[in-house]
């Protein structure tokens, strides 16, 4: 029996996920408009509150308002709550409720959780949710302790602890929100903080399923194809990205105000890590070379791993496309890797994702080239950087975000939402009933070849 036949409501699980994220964003937006959550005591315009709530829930980090200057402690707590919910998935809230009340998780909830985690079935769903909760809390707590070691001596006990907690959660969830005002530019010469934040970003962006496989490897002595592919692509991009930035930025001499080779290397490594959906930055991207900007856009588009706190096309999707290309060049019919054959349906889904997402980002960039005013000496890369950053839920910017027009803000909000929820989830949620009618005939049209290449 498939999931659709067991679903008792008029909306499908995939539609519930899209609506759930939308509901959380709307609720957070209403709260952030209240004067009681701002430092000035004045209400926040709804469009800016909506932008902030979307950015937090979709763990992006793009902001039209400076978090530390505009929002008071209450507003920052709301943003942090939205980051946590968005990073771990909104279905974590009802799961925690069932766990605290010691109630059995029903079939409907299991179906929605399975859809939200992109799992093939319902087996092991509850066990995985318990693992995600324990892993996330443990890693965020460890990150907060490590950051507190540096922050408490600098900012005092109260502020240091709050800064450590906020940035640990924000980094693990790949959100990129900061309380310093200039992200981590002030920590260019602090390799310790950059490495701790990098570790949190990697942990959150690698994927909970991958971590579960790694933790069980001692007993099972094997990894799933998903984990092997995710680890291979992630490590390769991390190493290759660091080398590219080190070369393109001449070892960081022109963008890092520190003569220490270790600190310069830490910044180049951080650029490679954070471009894959984190959003923190330790350098001014206005001074980064054109080659560095272009490569950052590529990394932002690829993003993190499926089933993680990250967004973007996903490393596994990119890996499947790369494997398919290599297999075809070898003259093989199917995509093969790690002594396994990847299902044709997975390859088809990857190709569809790549085409739709790339087309969407280019289309939004074209519209924004009309609606937005480019600064002098800036070209189309200024808009491409913002667009791919929003879709990849990265949060990096070359300075365009605060000056976005109303249309620009709405477009970026839509991209952040699609990037976090998933383009196929949003698309299927809008066309589910049409798809069901179209598939009701159970027939196949005649085949015919087309010349390509």
GROMACS .gro file of C-alpha atoms in nm:
model
  453
    1UNK     CA    1   0.000   0.000   0.000
    2UNK     CA    2   0.150   0.333  -0.100
    3UNK     CA    3   0.151   0.652   0.104
    4UNK     CA    4  -0.118   0.827  -0.095
    5UNK     CA    5  -0.380   0.556  -0.025
    6UNK     CA    6  -0.314   0.573   0.347
    7UNK     CA    7  -0.330   0.951   0.367
    8UNK     CA    8  -0.674   1.045   0.513
    9UNK     CA    9  -0.683   1.420   0.436
   10UNK     CA   10  -0.748   1.624   0.123
   11UNK     CA   11  -0.394   1.762   0.122
   12UNK     CA   12  -0.099   1.535   0.057
   13UNK     CA   13   0.205   1.500   0.288
   14UNK     CA   14   0.426   1.691   0.044
   15UNK     CA   15   0.172   1.977   0.044
   16UNK     CA   16   0.162   1.971   0.424
   17UNK     CA   17   0.539   2.020   0.434
   18UNK     CA   18   0.524   2.322   0.203
   19UNK     CA   19   0.234   2.472   0.400
   20UNK     CA   20   0.404   2.394   0.732
   21UNK     CA   21   0.715   2.594   0.647
   22UNK     CA   22   0.495   2.874   0.513
   23UNK     CA   23   0.292   2.880   0.834
   24UNK     CA   24   0.602   2.901   1.053
   25UNK     CA   25   0.740   3.185   0.841
   26UNK     CA   26   0.413   3.377   0.861
   27UNK     CA   27   0.389   3.328   1.239
   28UNK     CA   28   0.748   3.446   1.285
   29UNK     CA   29   0.685   3.745   1.058
   30UNK     CA   30   0.389   3.861   1.267
   31UNK     CA   31   0.592   3.835   1.588
   32UNK     CA   32   0.886   4.027   1.443
   33UNK     CA   33   0.663   4.320   1.342
   34UNK     CA   34   0.585   4.390   1.709
   35UNK     CA   35   0.759   4.695   1.864
   36UNK     CA   36   0.847   4.498   2.178
   37UNK     CA   37   1.113   4.303   1.987
   38UNK     CA   38   1.315   4.596   1.851
   39UNK     CA   39   1.584   4.806   2.016
   40UNK     CA   40   1.414   5.128   1.905
   41UNK     CA   41   1.072   5.030   2.041
   42UNK     CA   42   0.918   5.091   1.698
   43UNK     CA   43   0.741   4.834   1.486
   44UNK     CA   44   0.919   4.664   1.196
   45UNK     CA   45   0.772   4.693   0.843
   46UNK     CA   46   0.604   4.365   0.752
   47UNK     CA   47   0.814   4.312   0.438
   48UNK     CA   48   1.136   4.332   0.643
   49UNK     CA   49   0.990   4.109   0.915
   50UNK     CA   50   0.882   3.861   0.648
   51UNK     CA   51   1.228   3.874   0.489
   52UNK     CA   52   1.397   3.810   0.825
   53UNK     CA   53   1.158   3.530   0.924
   54UNK     CA   54   1.201   3.361   0.587
   55UNK     CA   55   1.578   3.394   0.602
   56UNK     CA   56   1.585   3.246   0.955
   57UNK     CA   57   1.339   2.962   0.890
   58UNK     CA   58   1.506   2.878   0.560
   59UNK     CA   59   1.846   2.901   0.738
   60UNK     CA   60   1.984   3.148   0.485
   61UNK     CA   61   2.125   3.450   0.667
   62UNK     CA   62   2.045   3.729   0.421
   63UNK     CA   63   1.908   4.026   0.611
   64UNK     CA   64   1.774   4.369   0.523
   65UNK     CA   65   1.822   4.475   0.886
   66UNK     CA   66   2.131   4.431   1.103
   67UNK     CA   67   2.042   4.163   1.359
   68UNK     CA   68   2.248   4.303   1.645
   69UNK     CA   69   2.135   4.666   1.594
   70UNK     CA   70   1.766   4.629   1.509
   71UNK     CA   71   1.648   4.340   1.727
   72UNK     CA   72   1.663   4.323   2.104
   73UNK     CA   73   1.713   4.000   2.303
   74UNK     CA   74   1.351   3.898   2.248
   75UNK     CA   75   1.375   3.947   1.872
   76UNK     CA   76   1.705   3.759   1.860
   77UNK     CA   77   1.547   3.470   2.053
   78UNK     CA   78   1.263   3.452   1.800
   79UNK     CA   79   1.515   3.449   1.515
   80UNK     CA   80   1.716   3.177   1.692
   81UNK     CA   81   1.400   2.970   1.742
   82UNK     CA   82   1.313   3.001   1.374
   83UNK     CA   83   1.667   2.897   1.282
   84UNK     CA   84   1.645   2.585   1.499
   85UNK     CA   85   1.303   2.489   1.365
   86UNK     CA   86   1.408   2.555   1.006
   87UNK     CA   87   1.739   2.373   1.042
   88UNK     CA   88   1.606   2.054   1.202
   89UNK     CA   89   1.276   2.059   1.016
   90UNK     CA   90   0.939   2.182   1.142
   91UNK     CA   91   0.824   1.822   1.200
   92UNK     CA   92   1.068   1.808   1.491
   93UNK     CA   93   0.822   2.011   1.701
   94UNK     CA   94   0.532   1.762   1.695
   95UNK     CA   95   0.786   1.481   1.738
   96UNK     CA   96   0.922   1.642   2.056
   97UNK     CA   97   0.565   1.689   2.179
   98UNK     CA   98   0.490   1.318   2.132
   99UNK     CA   99   0.819   1.225   2.301
  100UNK     CA  100   0.762   1.450   2.603
  101UNK     CA  101   0.400   1.337   2.643
  102UNK     CA  102   0.514   0.976   2.592
  103UNK     CA  103   0.256   0.926   2.321
  104UNK     CA  104   0.293   0.697   2.022
  105UNK     CA  105   0.368   0.872   1.694
  106UNK     CA  106   0.079   0.802   1.457
  107UNK     CA  107   0.095   0.683   1.098
  108UNK     CA  108   0.005   1.026   0.955
  109UNK     CA  109   0.293   1.192   1.141
  110UNK     CA  110   0.532   0.916   1.031
  111UNK     CA  111   0.436   0.970   0.667
  112UNK     CA  112   0.498   1.345   0.688
  113UNK     CA  113   0.832   1.293   0.867
  114UNK     CA  114   0.937   1.042   0.601
  115UNK     CA  115   0.852   1.289   0.324
  116UNK     CA  116   1.031   1.575   0.499
  117UNK     CA  117   1.351   1.369   0.528
  118UNK     CA  118   1.323   1.238   0.168
  119UNK     CA  119   1.317   0.877   0.290
  120UNK     CA  120   1.199   0.592   0.070
  121UNK     CA  121   0.979   0.432   0.338
  122UNK     CA  122   0.857   0.448   0.696
  123UNK     CA  123   1.103   0.199   0.844
  124UNK     CA  124   1.329   0.352   1.111
  125UNK     CA  125   1.173   0.699   1.087
  126UNK     CA  126   1.121   0.745   1.462
  127UNK     CA  127   1.465   0.605   1.546
  128UNK     CA  128   1.621   0.852   1.301
  129UNK     CA  129   1.430   1.144   1.455
  130UNK     CA  130   1.559   1.054   1.802
  131UNK     CA  131   1.909   1.036   1.658
  132UNK     CA  132   1.876   1.375   1.486
  133UNK     CA  133   1.756   1.537   1.808
  134UNK     CA  134   2.036   1.392   2.022
  135UNK     CA  135   2.303   1.461   1.762
  136UNK     CA  136   2.192   1.822   1.702
  137UNK     CA  137   2.172   1.908   2.073
  138UNK     CA  138   2.506   1.742   2.145
  139UNK     CA  139   2.693   1.910   1.861
  140UNK     CA  140   2.542   2.253   1.928
  141UNK     CA  141   2.627   2.225   2.297
  142UNK     CA  142   2.985   2.123   2.216
  143UNK     CA  143   3.014   2.413   1.972
  144UNK     CA  144   2.881   2.659   2.228
  145UNK     CA  145   3.135   2.541   2.486
  146UNK     CA  146   3.424   2.572   2.241
  147UNK     CA  147   3.314   2.921   2.132
  148UNK     CA  148   3.260   3.029   2.493
  149UNK     CA  149   3.627   2.961   2.560
  150UNK     CA  150   3.709   3.251   2.327
  151UNK     CA  151   3.399   3.470   2.368
  152UNK     CA  152   3.375   3.489   2.750
  153UNK     CA  153   3.721   3.647   2.801
  154UNK     CA  154   3.640   3.897   2.523
  155UNK     CA  155   3.275   3.987   2.592
  156UNK     CA  156   3.222   3.888   2.955
  157UNK     CA  157   3.031   3.594   3.103
  158UNK     CA  158   2.671   3.687   3.013
  159UNK     CA  159   2.732   3.825   2.666
  160UNK     CA  160   2.999   3.566   2.592
  161UNK     CA  161   2.769   3.274   2.674
  162UNK     CA  162   2.482   3.421   2.470
  163UNK     CA  163   2.709   3.486   2.173
  164UNK     CA  164   2.847   3.132   2.198
  165UNK     CA  165   2.499   2.973   2.204
  166UNK     CA  166   2.360   3.191   1.925
  167UNK     CA  167   2.649   3.139   1.684
  168UNK     CA  168   2.681   2.768   1.762
  169UNK     CA  169   2.316   2.708   1.668
  170UNK     CA  170   2.335   2.944   1.370
  171UNK     CA  171   2.651   2.776   1.238
  172UNK     CA  172   2.528   2.417   1.290
  173UNK     CA  173   2.200   2.499   1.117
  174UNK     CA  174   2.397   2.667   0.836
  175UNK     CA  175   2.199   2.987   0.896
  176UNK     CA  176   2.472   3.253   0.897
  177UNK     CA  177   2.299   3.500   1.131
  178UNK     CA  178   2.546   3.687   1.351
  179UNK     CA  179   2.543   3.935   1.639
  180UNK     CA  180   2.867   4.113   1.548
  181UNK     CA  181   2.727   4.328   1.267
  182UNK     CA  182   2.997   4.234   1.015
  183UNK     CA  183   2.970   3.854   1.037
  184UNK     CA  184   3.316   3.716   1.124
  185UNK     CA  185   3.532   3.980   0.955
  186UNK     CA  186   3.656   4.077   1.300
  187UNK     CA  187   3.789   3.722   1.346
  188UNK     CA  188   4.017   3.716   1.042
  189UNK     CA  189   4.312   3.682   1.275
  190UNK     CA  190   4.146   3.423   1.498
  191UNK     CA  191   4.196   3.081   1.339
  192UNK     CA  192   4.047   2.908   1.645
  193UNK     CA  193   3.700   3.065   1.607
  194UNK     CA  194   3.703   3.018   1.228
  195UNK     CA  195   3.789   2.648   1.264
  196UNK     CA  196   3.522   2.590   1.531
  197UNK     CA  197   3.257   2.759   1.318
  198UNK     CA  198   3.379   2.561   1.015
  199UNK     CA  199   3.341   2.236   1.209
  200UNK     CA  200   2.985   2.324   1.307
  201UNK     CA  201   2.896   2.417   0.949
  202UNK     CA  202   3.038   2.092   0.812
  203UNK     CA  203   2.860   1.887   1.080
  204UNK     CA  204   2.523   2.041   1.001
  205UNK     CA  205   2.568   2.037   0.625
  206UNK     CA  206   2.690   1.678   0.595
  207UNK     CA  207   2.351   1.526   0.670
  208UNK     CA  208   2.206   1.334   0.962
  209UNK     CA  209   2.178   1.010   0.764
  210UNK     CA  210   2.547   1.029   0.676
  211UNK     CA  211   2.642   1.086   1.041
  212UNK     CA  212   2.425   0.792   1.146
  213UNK     CA  213   2.609   0.573   0.895
  214UNK     CA  214   2.947   0.697   1.019
  215UNK     CA  215   2.860   0.634   1.383
  216UNK     CA  216   2.744   0.280   1.302
  217UNK     CA  217   3.043   0.203   1.078
  218UNK     CA  218   3.239   0.041   1.363
  219UNK     CA  219   2.970  -0.226   1.391
  220UNK     CA  220   2.845  -0.257   1.034
  221UNK     CA  221   3.179  -0.202   0.853
  222UNK     CA  222   2.989  -0.053   0.560
  223UNK     CA  223   2.843   0.273   0.435
  224UNK     CA  224   2.540   0.327   0.215
  225UNK     CA  225   2.587   0.453  -0.140
  226UNK     CA  226   2.427   0.782  -0.031
  227UNK     CA  227   2.686   0.831   0.245
  228UNK     CA  228   2.980   0.733   0.025
  229UNK     CA  229   2.872   0.975  -0.245
  230UNK     CA  230   2.798   1.257   0.001
  231UNK     CA  231   3.134   1.218   0.177
  232UNK     CA  232   3.332   1.192  -0.147
  233UNK     CA  233   3.176   1.501  -0.303
  234UNK     CA  234   3.183   1.705   0.020
  235UNK     CA  235   3.549   1.633   0.096
  236UNK     CA  236   3.650   1.690  -0.267
  237UNK     CA  237   3.473   2.025  -0.282
  238UNK     CA  238   3.621   2.129   0.052
  239UNK     CA  239   3.979   2.050  -0.050
  240UNK     CA  240   3.945   2.172  -0.409
  241UNK     CA  241   3.766   2.489  -0.293
  242UNK     CA  242   4.041   2.576  -0.046
  243UNK     CA  243   4.307   2.534  -0.315
  244UNK     CA  244   4.112   2.742  -0.569
  245UNK     CA  245   4.060   3.028  -0.322
  246UNK     CA  246   4.422   3.013  -0.209
  247UNK     CA  247   4.535   3.048  -0.570
  248UNK     CA  248   4.273   3.298  -0.689
  249UNK     CA  249   4.324   3.525  -0.388
  250UNK     CA  250   4.704   3.481  -0.387
  251UNK     CA  251   4.705   3.310  -0.050
  252UNK     CA  252   4.471   3.570   0.096
  253UNK     CA  253   4.725   3.851   0.092
  254UNK     CA  254   4.482   4.094  -0.072
  255UNK     CA  255   4.166   4.019   0.131
  256UNK     CA  256   4.294   3.920   0.477
  257UNK     CA  257   4.440   4.184   0.706
  258UNK     CA  258   4.678   3.942   0.873
  259UNK     CA  259   5.032   3.843   0.779
  260UNK     CA  260   5.018   3.503   0.952
  261UNK     CA  261   5.017   3.217   0.694
  262UNK     CA  262   4.809   3.004   0.934
  263UNK     CA  263   4.537   3.266   0.968
  264UNK     CA  264   4.535   3.332   0.594
  265UNK     CA  265   4.497   2.961   0.528
  266UNK     CA  266   4.217   2.939   0.787
  267UNK     CA  267   4.033   3.216   0.600
  268UNK     CA  268   4.073   3.040   0.265
  269UNK     CA  269   3.942   2.718   0.421
  270UNK     CA  270   3.655   2.912   0.576
  271UNK     CA  271   3.564   3.057   0.235
  272UNK     CA  272   3.540   2.705   0.096
  273UNK     CA  273   3.327   2.582   0.389
  274UNK     CA  274   3.089   2.874   0.425
  275UNK     CA  275   3.009   2.905   0.054
  276UNK     CA  276   2.830   2.571   0.075
  277UNK     CA  277   2.519   2.720   0.247
  278UNK     CA  278   2.653   2.865   0.574
  279UNK     CA  279   2.655   3.238   0.502
  280UNK     CA  280   2.918   3.352   0.749
  281UNK     CA  281   3.206   3.546   0.596
  282UNK     CA  282   3.543   3.655   0.729
  283UNK     CA  283   3.641   3.858   0.422
  284UNK     CA  284   3.479   4.140   0.228
  285UNK     CA  285   3.344   3.981  -0.089
  286UNK     CA  286   3.359   4.319  -0.256
  287UNK     CA  287   3.736   4.272  -0.264
  288UNK     CA  288   3.736   3.908  -0.377
  289UNK     CA  289   3.866   3.840  -0.728
  290UNK     CA  290   3.630   3.768  -1.018
  291UNK     CA  291   3.753   3.408  -1.025
  292UNK     CA  292   3.680   3.377  -0.654
  293UNK     CA  293   3.330   3.524  -0.697
  294UNK     CA  294   3.249   3.287  -0.983
  295UNK     CA  295   3.371   2.982  -0.793
  296UNK     CA  296   3.176   3.091  -0.484
  297UNK     CA  297   2.859   3.105  -0.697
  298UNK     CA  298   2.927   2.748  -0.815
  299UNK     CA  299   2.973   2.626  -0.455
  300UNK     CA  300   2.658   2.807  -0.344
  301UNK     CA  301   2.461   2.640  -0.622
  302UNK     CA  302   2.583   2.291  -0.527
  303UNK     CA  303   2.511   2.344  -0.156
  304UNK     CA  304   2.518   2.077   0.114
  305UNK     CA  305   2.394   1.721   0.149
  306UNK     CA  306   2.036   1.596   0.126
  307UNK     CA  307   1.877   1.537   0.466
  308UNK     CA  308   2.089   1.805   0.633
  309UNK     CA  309   2.041   2.164   0.748
  310UNK     CA  310   2.184   2.287   0.417
  311UNK     CA  311   2.020   2.395   0.092
  312UNK     CA  312   2.119   2.418  -0.273
  313UNK     CA  313   2.119   2.158  -0.549
  314UNK     CA  314   2.279   1.915  -0.297
  315UNK     CA  315   2.613   1.733  -0.314
  316UNK     CA  316   2.450   1.397  -0.387
  317UNK     CA  317   2.257   1.543  -0.682
  318UNK     CA  318   2.577   1.693  -0.819
  319UNK     CA  319   2.756   1.363  -0.759
  320UNK     CA  320   2.491   1.165  -0.948
  321UNK     CA  321   2.519   1.402  -1.245
  322UNK     CA  322   2.898   1.371  -1.241
  323UNK     CA  323   2.880   0.990  -1.223
  324UNK     CA  324   2.629   0.979  -1.509
  325UNK     CA  325   2.860   1.196  -1.721
  326UNK     CA  326   3.167   0.982  -1.649
  327UNK     CA  327   2.974   0.660  -1.712
  328UNK     CA  328   2.847   0.790  -2.045
  329UNK     CA  329   3.200   0.894  -2.152
  330UNK     CA  330   3.311   0.538  -2.068
  331UNK     CA  331   3.041   0.403  -2.297
  332UNK     CA  332   2.828   0.260  -2.017
  333UNK     CA  333   2.450   0.273  -2.031
  334UNK     CA  334   2.389   0.317  -1.658
  335UNK     CA  335   2.544   0.544  -1.393
  336UNK     CA  336   2.782   0.327  -1.192
  337UNK     CA  337   2.987   0.410  -0.882
  338UNK     CA  338   3.128   0.226  -0.578
  339UNK     CA  339   3.037  -0.108  -0.742
  340UNK     CA  340   2.673  -0.009  -0.756
  341UNK     CA  341   2.433   0.102  -1.029
  342UNK     CA  342   2.230   0.414  -0.957
  343UNK     CA  343   1.863   0.381  -1.045
  344UNK     CA  344   1.767   0.554  -1.373
  345UNK     CA  345   1.482   0.729  -1.190
  346UNK     CA  346   1.736   0.890  -0.954
  347UNK     CA  347   1.947   1.011  -1.249
  348UNK     CA  348   1.636   1.149  -1.418
  349UNK     CA  349   1.536   1.329  -1.098
  350UNK     CA  350   1.886   1.478  -1.065
  351UNK     CA  351   1.881   1.605  -1.424
  352UNK     CA  352   1.536   1.756  -1.369
  353UNK     CA  353   1.650   1.928  -1.049
  354UNK     CA  354   1.958   2.070  -1.218
  355UNK     CA  355   1.764   2.208  -1.514
  356UNK     CA  356   1.478   2.358  -1.311
  357UNK     CA  357   1.694   2.516  -1.041
  358UNK     CA  358   1.946   2.664  -1.285
  359UNK     CA  359   1.664   2.800  -1.503
  360UNK     CA  360   1.491   2.948  -1.197
  361UNK     CA  361   1.805   3.126  -1.073
  362UNK     CA  362   1.882   3.268  -1.416
  363UNK     CA  363   1.520   3.383  -1.463
  364UNK     CA  364   1.517   3.560  -1.125
  365UNK     CA  365   1.851   3.724  -1.206
  366UNK     CA  366   1.709   3.856  -1.533
  367UNK     CA  367   1.405   4.003  -1.355
  368UNK     CA  368   1.622   4.160  -1.085
  369UNK     CA  369   1.844   4.316  -1.350
  370UNK     CA  370   1.538   4.526  -1.434
  371UNK     CA  371   1.402   4.589  -1.083
  372UNK     CA  372   1.732   4.658  -0.901
  373UNK     CA  373   1.987   4.936  -0.940
  374UNK     CA  374   2.343   4.811  -0.972
  375UNK     CA  375   2.619   5.009  -0.802
  376UNK     CA  376   2.880   5.171  -1.020
  377UNK     CA  377   3.155   4.935  -1.140
  378UNK     CA  378   2.936   4.631  -1.065
  379UNK     CA  379   2.814   4.391  -1.331
  380UNK     CA  380   2.575   4.099  -1.353
  381UNK     CA  381   2.784   3.901  -1.103
  382UNK     CA  382   2.643   4.132  -0.833
  383UNK     CA  383   2.291   3.996  -0.901
  384UNK     CA  384   2.400   3.637  -0.970
  385UNK     CA  385   2.577   3.626  -0.635
  386UNK     CA  386   2.262   3.738  -0.450
  387UNK     CA  387   2.032   3.507  -0.645
  388UNK     CA  388   2.236   3.189  -0.603
  389UNK     CA  389   2.302   3.278  -0.240
  390UNK     CA  390   1.927   3.295  -0.175
  391UNK     CA  391   1.847   2.971  -0.359
  392UNK     CA  392   2.134   2.786  -0.192
  393UNK     CA  393   2.018   2.926   0.147
  394UNK     CA  394   2.376   3.048   0.186
  395UNK     CA  395   2.339   3.406   0.304
  396UNK     CA  396   2.651   3.555   0.146
  397UNK     CA  397   2.610   3.891  -0.024
  398UNK     CA  398   2.819   4.150  -0.204
  399UNK     CA  399   2.616   4.425  -0.037
  400UNK     CA  400   2.292   4.420  -0.238
  401UNK     CA  401   2.052   4.286   0.029
  402UNK     CA  402   1.993   4.604   0.235
  403UNK     CA  403   1.914   4.808  -0.080
  404UNK     CA  404   1.673   4.560  -0.243
  405UNK     CA  405   1.352   4.701  -0.389
  406UNK     CA  406   1.014   4.561  -0.285
  407UNK     CA  407   1.008   4.333  -0.588
  408UNK     CA  408   1.367   4.229  -0.519
  409UNK     CA  409   1.282   4.137  -0.160
  410UNK     CA  410   0.982   3.931  -0.271
  411UNK     CA  411   1.191   3.746  -0.530
  412UNK     CA  412   1.466   3.668  -0.279
  413UNK     CA  413   1.204   3.556  -0.022
  414UNK     CA  414   1.058   3.317  -0.280
  415UNK     CA  415   1.403   3.181  -0.367
  416UNK     CA  416   1.495   3.125  -0.002
  417UNK     CA  417   1.168   2.939   0.055
  418UNK     CA  418   1.209   2.723  -0.254
  419UNK     CA  419   1.574   2.656  -0.172
  420UNK     CA  420   1.490   2.527   0.177
  421UNK     CA  421   1.166   2.341   0.111
  422UNK     CA  422   1.287   2.207  -0.224
  423UNK     CA  423   1.189   2.297  -0.577
  424UNK     CA  424   1.027   1.957  -0.637
  425UNK     CA  425   0.837   1.973  -0.309
  426UNK     CA  426   0.698   2.314  -0.398
  427UNK     CA  427   0.625   2.207  -0.755
  428UNK     CA  428   0.458   1.877  -0.660
  429UNK     CA  429   0.253   2.046  -0.387
  430UNK     CA  430   0.106   2.280  -0.649
  431UNK     CA  431   0.043   2.016  -0.915
  432UNK     CA  432  -0.028   1.702  -0.712
  433UNK     CA  433  -0.391   1.666  -0.815
  434UNK     CA  434  -0.311   1.732  -1.181
  435UNK     CA  435  -0.037   1.468  -1.166
  436UNK     CA  436  -0.277   1.216  -1.013
  437UNK     CA  437  -0.528   1.273  -1.294
  438UNK     CA  438  -0.257   1.255  -1.561
  439UNK     CA  439  -0.125   0.926  -1.423
  440UNK     CA  440  -0.468   0.774  -1.389
  441UNK     CA  441  -0.475   0.632  -1.743
  442UNK     CA  442  -0.181   0.391  -1.694
  443UNK     CA  443  -0.071   0.408  -2.056
  444UNK     CA  444   0.258   0.475  -2.234
  445UNK     CA  445   0.290   0.677  -2.553
  446UNK     CA  446   0.488   0.541  -2.850
  447UNK     CA  447   0.867   0.593  -2.842
  448UNK     CA  448   1.065   0.784  -3.103
  449UNK     CA  449   1.428   0.895  -3.117
  450UNK     CA  450   1.557   1.254  -3.120
  451UNK     CA  451   1.899   1.358  -3.249
  452UNK     CA  452   2.103   1.539  -2.983
  453UNK     CA  453   2.462   1.656  -2.941
   0.00000   0.00000   0.00000
